[in-house]
Each structure stands twice: as C-alpha cells, then as structure tokens.
Amino acid sequence: MKLEASGVTKRYGDQAALDRTSFETPADARVIALLGPSGGGKSTLLRVLGCLLTVDEGAIYIDGTRLPNEEAESLVERRKNGFVFQGYNLFPHLSALENIALPLREVHSLDAAAARDRARELLARLGLSGHEHKRPAELSGGQQQRAAIARALAPRPRLLLLDEPTSALDPVMTGEVLDVIGELASEGQHIVLSTHEIAFAREVSDTILFLAEGRALETTPTKKFFTDPETPEARAYLDGLSRYR
Ligand code: ADP
Ligand code: MG
C-alpha cells in the first residue's frame, strides 16, 4: 500500500496539526508506524487517512487514489477502513458479539445470521471464544482492546488504523494486544499505527513515518530509521528514548 501526501494542512482553529506536509511511502509498504513527539500530528494523520477528517489544503492518496473532501464521499471511504483508538472503543451496553455484529448489520448490510457468524469467527481468531456474551465492563482491558480489533477487522478493511492501541493497558495486556497485531501484520493486513511501544514498532513495521510539529520529517525503512535516521530531529527523538531503556 502506498500512502502519499502533498502539501497537506489540517487546522484546528488557527493551529495547524498538519502543516503543509508531504511524504511518500514505498509502494509495497505493509505496516507503517507513525513515530514522533506528542502533539506532532500522528492522531490527526490517522484520522485523515481513515477519512474521519478532511484536510484544509493539499491532497492525500492511497494507492494513487485521492481521498475525497466531500462529507458524503468521505463516509463511503470511511467504511473501507478499520479504526482502533487507545481506549473506550466498545459500546458499553452491548455484548462483545453484538459490538461486532451490530455495525456489520447496520453499516455493512449483512443479514443477522451472517453478522453473528462473522462476529464469532473474529472473536475466536482474537482468542475471545467463550467471552461472546460479556459486556465490555466484564472483560479485561486487553480483552476489550482485542474485541475492538475484532470489530475493526470484521468488515475486512483495506487499512487497519491503530492509534496508540496499547497506551491504556498494563504491560501484560499490552503484550497480548501487540501479539495480535503482530500476527495480523504477518498475515498481510495493511496497518498504519501510532505507538509508544518503540521495540514493537521496530519489530512489526517495514516503514517509519516520523512526524514532528505537523510535518513528516522522514519516511524511512524501519531498519535504517533505528540505525541511521535521516534527520537530526529523529536522532534526538531516538536518543531521548534510549536514555531510560
Ligand atoms: P499526536 O497524536 O502526535 O500527539 P495530534 O494529531 O493529536 O498529535 O495533535 C496535533 C496538534 O493538534 C496538537 O498540537 C494538538 O493539541 C492539536 N489538536 C489535536 N486534536 C485537536 C482538536 N480536536 N482540537 C484542537 N486541537 C487539536
Ligand atoms: Mg495521538
């Protein structure tokens, strides 16, 4: 999957979260990790890629196709993607099964039996067989996040977009969720994620997109990024991380 941005600006009020940024990933990128300091624009870029937000200036392309700026078209594009945020993803009043089956029926027009079967299949794949009828509050944080990933995957998304999927989890649950993401990556799912789990980003991604102050400062093969980053900003970021590791 190739992601491309050309002069993209996204403002909140008068603040530019993405500031005339341009980048281009390799055409065969499969897992892209967004790294960089907090406030750099990672969440905003994920939302733009997922068509949850439209840009103010510039253009974004996925595999050469420009993402729409019109709300109606954005809605259509949005349904092609799966999104997982850092926490509070699930509908609290619905069972794990219904959390997955409901959007399959309501948004993706599956009939009730097909939606239920698909939900069961995904829960099993994410190690949640036997938990189908539990509500989110009856699941651990790691189980909730795996259910959220199951829901995102159920409609077979073109892109799985993960915004700090483990930041609300303790180390054991973080490990559970990272294992699942690693498996999806090795099965060929196209993933764009932001994470503070640097060792994981290094292991699972093929491309690093380094963002700071609303700009993509470099788009570098993962191996090279960690040994020989192109920009002093990325070097400083990596040096800062390694101080306590
Ligand atoms: P990151 O995910 O890298 O921490 P964000 O994309 O969340 O960065 O934020 C980029 C900038 O945009 C930050 O300065 C942030 O404060 C600002 N920002 C993000 N979301 C909003 C919002 N909904 N309203 C106003 N400002 C926002
Ligand atoms: Mg963020």
Tab-separated table of C-alpha atoms and ligand atoms in Angstrom:
chain	number	residue	atom	x	y	z
A	1	MET	CA	0.000	0.000	0.000
A	2	LYS	CA	1.339	3.351	-0.960
A	3	LEU	CA	0.449	6.426	1.081
A	4	GLU	CA	1.178	9.838	-0.321
A	5	ALA	CA	0.580	13.350	0.952
A	6	SER	CA	1.117	16.529	-0.984
A	7	GLY	CA	1.121	19.858	0.867
A	8	VAL	CA	-1.407	18.723	3.445
A	9	THR	CA	-2.626	21.167	6.083
A	10	LYS	CA	-5.199	20.379	8.741
A	11	ARG	CA	-6.083	23.126	11.203
A	12	TYR	CA	-7.996	23.116	14.445
A	13	GLY	CA	-8.956	26.766	14.770
A	14	ASP	CA	-5.785	28.645	13.917
A	15	GLN	CA	-3.477	25.809	14.931
A	16	ALA	CA	-2.105	23.608	12.176
A	17	ALA	CA	-1.963	19.990	13.381
A	18	LEU	CA	-0.634	19.060	9.936
A	19	ASP	CA	1.341	21.873	8.379
A	20	ARG	CA	1.907	21.748	4.589
A	21	THR	CA	3.295	18.277	4.932
A	22	SER	CA	4.288	15.954	2.112
A	23	PHE	CA	5.520	12.374	2.124
A	24	GLU	CA	5.507	9.240	0.056
A	25	THR	CA	5.867	5.686	1.332
A	26	PRO	CA	7.215	2.813	-0.767
A	27	ALA	CA	4.517	1.219	-2.925
A	28	ASP	CA	4.902	-2.090	-1.110
A	29	ALA	CA	4.655	-0.722	2.452
A	30	ARG	CA	2.547	-3.057	4.579
A	31	VAL	CA	2.947	-1.890	8.154
A	32	ILE	CA	3.681	1.797	8.665
A	33	ALA	CA	4.476	3.097	12.143
A	34	LEU	CA	3.934	6.768	12.900
A	35	LEU	CA	6.511	7.909	15.413
A	36	GLY	CA	7.408	11.282	16.857
A	37	PRO	CA	6.872	13.562	19.798
A	38	SER	CA	3.457	14.061	21.335
A	39	GLY	CA	1.479	16.742	19.527
A	40	GLY	CA	3.337	16.066	16.283
A	41	GLY	CA	0.204	15.190	14.316
A	42	LYS	CA	0.082	11.374	14.443
A	43	SER	CA	-3.553	11.066	15.556
A	44	THR	CA	-4.624	13.736	13.093
A	45	LEU	CA	-2.889	11.950	10.224
A	46	LEU	CA	-4.519	8.628	11.190
A	47	ARG	CA	-7.934	10.295	11.185
A	48	VAL	CA	-7.263	11.887	7.829
A	49	LEU	CA	-6.102	8.557	6.361
A	50	GLY	CA	-9.237	6.904	7.745
A	51	CYS	CA	-11.481	9.642	6.279
A	52	LEU	CA	-12.717	10.644	9.719
A	53	LEU	CA	-11.375	14.136	8.996
A	54	THR	CA	-10.904	16.018	5.762
A	55	VAL	CA	-7.908	18.252	5.100
A	56	ASP	CA	-7.939	22.027	4.643
A	57	GLU	CA	-5.280	22.090	1.947
A	58	GLY	CA	-3.380	19.607	-0.154
A	59	ALA	CA	-4.153	16.040	-1.101
A	60	ILE	CA	-3.769	12.541	0.309
A	61	TYR	CA	-3.569	9.457	-1.879
A	62	ILE	CA	-3.866	5.785	-1.020
A	63	ASP	CA	-2.508	3.591	-3.799
A	64	GLY	CA	-2.759	6.530	-6.163
A	65	THR	CA	-6.409	7.337	-5.435
A	66	ARG	CA	-7.092	10.723	-3.910
A	67	LEU	CA	-9.142	10.743	-0.705
A	68	PRO	CA	-12.334	12.780	-1.021
A	69	ASN	CA	-13.037	16.115	0.623
A	70	GLU	CA	-16.823	15.827	0.422
A	71	GLU	CA	-18.615	14.553	3.501
A	72	ALA	CA	-20.822	12.047	1.635
A	73	GLU	CA	-17.871	10.508	-0.193
A	74	SER	CA	-15.780	10.510	2.986
A	75	LEU	CA	-18.451	8.444	4.665
A	76	VAL	CA	-18.222	5.823	1.927
A	77	GLU	CA	-14.417	5.740	2.152
A	78	ARG	CA	-14.512	5.616	5.959
A	79	ARG	CA	-16.353	2.296	5.812
A	80	LYS	CA	-13.457	0.717	3.962
A	81	ASN	CA	-11.182	1.193	6.980
A	82	GLY	CA	-10.983	-0.245	10.463
A	83	PHE	CA	-10.181	2.056	13.356
A	84	VAL	CA	-8.977	1.307	16.888
A	85	PHE	CA	-8.308	4.095	19.372
A	86	GLN	CA	-6.431	3.913	22.627
A	87	GLY	CA	-9.393	3.092	24.830
A	88	TYR	CA	-13.174	3.231	25.223
A	89	ASN	CA	-13.778	1.733	21.819
A	90	LEU	CA	-16.697	-0.542	22.552
A	91	PHE	CA	-20.361	0.209	23.114
A	92	PRO	CA	-20.657	-0.362	26.890
A	93	HIS	CA	-24.234	-1.670	26.838
A	94	LEU	CA	-23.651	-4.330	24.170
A	95	SER	CA	-22.037	-7.770	24.429
A	96	ALA	CA	-18.714	-8.390	22.700
A	97	LEU	CA	-20.566	-10.309	19.996
A	98	GLU	CA	-23.136	-7.580	19.456
A	99	ASN	CA	-20.430	-4.901	19.387
A	100	ILE	CA	-19.128	-6.590	16.243
A	101	ALA	CA	-22.395	-7.840	14.749
A	102	LEU	CA	-24.317	-4.564	15.045
A	103	PRO	CA	-22.112	-2.476	12.730
A	104	LEU	CA	-21.931	-5.400	10.294
A	105	ARG	CA	-25.730	-5.303	10.068
A	106	GLU	CA	-26.293	-1.571	10.253
A	107	VAL	CA	-23.333	-0.221	8.330
A	108	HIS	CA	-22.276	-3.109	6.112
A	109	SER	CA	-25.739	-4.576	5.422
A	110	LEU	CA	-25.048	-8.180	6.440
A	111	ASP	CA	-28.081	-10.198	7.494
A	112	ALA	CA	-28.352	-11.148	11.169
A	113	ALA	CA	-27.048	-14.708	10.811
A	114	ALA	CA	-24.074	-13.719	8.662
A	115	ALA	CA	-23.193	-10.876	11.035
A	116	ARG	CA	-23.325	-13.195	14.044
A	117	ASP	CA	-21.214	-15.859	12.332
A	118	ARG	CA	-18.625	-13.335	11.264
A	119	ALA	CA	-18.520	-11.839	14.786
A	120	ARG	CA	-17.990	-15.320	16.305
A	121	GLU	CA	-15.243	-16.061	13.796
A	122	LEU	CA	-13.396	-12.840	14.610
A	123	LEU	CA	-13.734	-13.232	18.373
A	124	ALA	CA	-12.326	-16.760	18.074
A	125	ARG	CA	-9.463	-15.508	15.936
A	126	LEU	CA	-8.592	-12.957	18.610
A	127	GLY	CA	-8.717	-15.523	21.402
A	128	LEU	CA	-12.078	-14.445	22.807
A	129	SER	CA	-14.165	-17.600	22.322
A	130	GLY	CA	-16.313	-18.031	25.424
A	131	HIS	CA	-16.465	-14.283	26.007
A	132	GLU	CA	-19.057	-13.521	23.320
A	133	HIS	CA	-21.821	-12.587	25.713
A	134	LYS	CA	-19.810	-10.436	28.093
A	135	ARG	CA	-20.199	-6.700	28.108
A	136	PRO	CA	-17.034	-4.567	27.940
A	137	ALA	CA	-17.050	-3.980	31.719
A	138	GLU	CA	-16.820	-7.761	32.208
A	139	LEU	CA	-13.694	-8.028	30.057
A	140	SER	CA	-10.112	-7.082	30.939
A	141	GLY	CA	-8.601	-4.061	29.209
A	142	GLY	CA	-6.585	-6.328	26.925
A	143	GLN	CA	-9.664	-8.383	26.059
A	144	GLN	CA	-11.610	-5.197	25.352
A	145	GLN	CA	-8.930	-3.963	23.031
A	146	ARG	CA	-8.798	-7.337	21.249
A	147	ALA	CA	-12.579	-7.170	20.845
A	148	ALA	CA	-12.167	-3.661	19.410
A	149	ILE	CA	-9.613	-5.021	16.935
A	150	ALA	CA	-12.026	-7.863	16.072
A	151	ARG	CA	-14.722	-5.291	15.363
A	152	ALA	CA	-12.397	-3.230	13.187
A	153	LEU	CA	-11.359	-6.320	11.205
A	154	ALA	CA	-14.823	-7.829	10.778
A	155	PRO	CA	-15.733	-5.958	7.563
A	156	ARG	CA	-12.329	-6.866	6.025
A	157	PRO	CA	-10.897	-3.344	5.991
A	158	ARG	CA	-8.474	-2.151	3.364
A	159	LEU	CA	-6.490	-0.404	6.097
A	160	LEU	CA	-6.376	-1.093	9.811
A	161	LEU	CA	-5.614	2.180	11.600
A	162	LEU	CA	-4.448	1.867	15.195
A	163	ASP	CA	-3.958	4.961	17.337
A	164	GLU	CA	-1.841	4.071	20.370
A	165	PRO	CA	-3.792	0.845	20.803
A	166	THR	CA	-1.967	-0.192	23.981
A	167	SER	CA	-1.444	3.100	25.787
A	168	ALA	CA	-4.250	2.437	28.309
A	169	LEU	CA	-3.036	-1.102	29.108
A	170	ASP	CA	-0.686	-2.615	31.654
A	171	PRO	CA	2.425	-4.450	30.384
A	172	VAL	CA	0.838	-7.926	30.295
A	173	MET	CA	-2.222	-6.758	28.395
A	174	THR	CA	-0.015	-4.673	26.138
A	175	GLY	CA	1.849	-7.860	25.245
A	176	GLU	CA	-1.421	-9.672	24.413
A	177	VAL	CA	-2.556	-6.921	22.096
A	178	LEU	CA	0.841	-6.470	20.442
A	179	ASP	CA	0.970	-10.232	19.754
A	180	VAL	CA	-2.354	-9.993	17.961
A	181	ILE	CA	-1.258	-7.005	15.888
A	182	GLY	CA	1.977	-8.794	15.004
A	183	GLU	CA	0.002	-11.825	13.780
A	184	LEU	CA	-2.277	-9.660	11.648
A	185	ALA	CA	0.767	-7.979	10.142
A	186	SER	CA	2.365	-11.316	9.298
A	187	GLU	CA	-0.891	-12.413	7.647
A	188	GLY	CA	-0.589	-9.419	5.312
A	189	GLN	CA	-3.109	-6.976	6.784
A	190	HIS	CA	-2.223	-3.420	5.824
A	191	ILE	CA	-1.733	-1.464	9.035
A	192	VAL	CA	-0.892	2.110	9.957
A	193	LEU	CA	-0.310	2.595	13.670
A	194	SER	CA	0.952	5.148	16.115
A	195	THR	CA	2.558	3.737	19.211
A	196	HIS	CA	4.937	4.488	22.041
A	197	GLU	CA	5.997	0.834	22.034
A	198	ILE	CA	9.182	1.525	20.153
A	199	ALA	CA	10.587	-2.009	20.302
A	200	PHE	CA	7.326	-3.270	18.860
A	201	ALA	CA	7.290	-0.655	16.088
A	202	ARG	CA	10.802	-1.715	15.221
A	203	GLU	CA	9.823	-5.366	15.026
A	204	VAL	CA	6.487	-5.181	13.250
A	205	SER	CA	6.729	-2.270	10.801
A	206	ASP	CA	8.539	-2.005	7.499
A	207	THR	CA	8.297	1.784	7.208
A	208	ILE	CA	8.604	4.578	9.765
A	209	LEU	CA	6.902	7.893	9.155
A	210	PHE	CA	8.434	10.353	11.590
A	211	LEU	CA	6.202	13.330	12.382
A	212	ALA	CA	7.041	16.433	14.387
A	213	GLU	CA	5.210	19.748	14.577
A	214	GLY	CA	2.776	18.740	11.896
A	215	ARG	CA	5.391	17.726	9.364
A	216	ALA	CA	6.523	14.342	8.110
A	217	LEU	CA	10.258	14.841	8.528
A	218	GLU	CA	11.216	11.465	7.134
A	219	THR	CA	9.765	8.305	5.653
A	220	THR	CA	12.438	5.702	6.170
A	221	PRO	CA	12.688	1.897	6.054
A	222	THR	CA	12.366	0.736	9.656
A	223	LYS	CA	15.776	-0.883	9.887
A	224	LYS	CA	17.504	2.234	8.639
A	225	PHE	CA	15.448	4.559	10.836
A	226	PHE	CA	16.673	2.896	14.003
A	227	THR	CA	20.307	2.640	12.988
A	228	ASP	CA	20.783	5.685	10.823
A	229	PRO	CA	17.858	8.147	10.782
A	230	GLU	CA	17.969	10.872	8.174
A	231	THR	CA	17.108	13.907	10.302
A	232	PRO	CA	18.616	15.393	13.474
A	233	GLU	CA	15.068	15.558	14.909
A	234	ALA	CA	14.655	11.789	14.581
A	235	ARG	CA	18.109	11.233	16.018
A	236	ALA	CA	17.240	13.400	19.046
A	237	TYR	CA	13.942	11.543	19.462
A	238	LEU	CA	15.694	8.161	19.461
A	239	ASP	CA	18.405	9.401	21.829
A	240	GLY	CA	15.715	10.662	24.204
A	241	LEU	CA	14.016	7.262	24.203
A	242	SER	CA	17.142	5.265	24.825
A	243	ARG	CA	18.045	7.162	27.981
A	244	TYR	CA	15.789	5.013	30.156
A	245	ARG	CA	15.999	1.734	28.258
B	1	ADP	P1	-0.125	13.364	18.273
B	1	ADP	O1	-1.120	12.273	18.038
B	1	ADP	O2	1.158	13.197	17.506
B	1	ADP	O3	0.135	13.603	19.724
B	1	ADP	P2	-2.270	15.145	17.405
B	1	ADP	O4	-2.592	14.865	15.985
B	1	ADP	O5	-3.182	14.597	18.443
B	1	ADP	O6	-0.752	14.718	17.687
B	1	ADP	O7	-2.219	16.702	17.636
B	1	ADP	C1	-1.519	17.593	16.794
B	1	ADP	C2	-1.809	19.016	17.279
B	1	ADP	O8	-3.172	19.333	17.058
B	1	ADP	C3	-1.558	19.197	18.767
B	1	ADP	O9	-0.990	20.457	18.959
B	1	ADP	C4	-2.928	19.120	19.377
B	1	ADP	O10	-3.008	19.877	20.536
B	1	ADP	C5	-3.805	19.666	18.274
B	1	ADP	N1	-5.147	19.042	18.272
B	1	ADP	C6	-5.406	17.731	18.079
B	1	ADP	N2	-6.729	17.473	18.099
B	1	ADP	C7	-7.337	18.676	18.346
B	1	ADP	C8	-8.704	19.089	18.482
B	1	ADP	N3	-9.709	18.225	18.353
B	1	ADP	N4	-8.916	20.405	18.710
B	1	ADP	C9	-7.904	21.282	18.801
B	1	ADP	N5	-6.609	20.962	18.675
B	1	ADP	C10	-6.310	19.679	18.458
B	2	MG	MG	-2.068	10.968	19.311
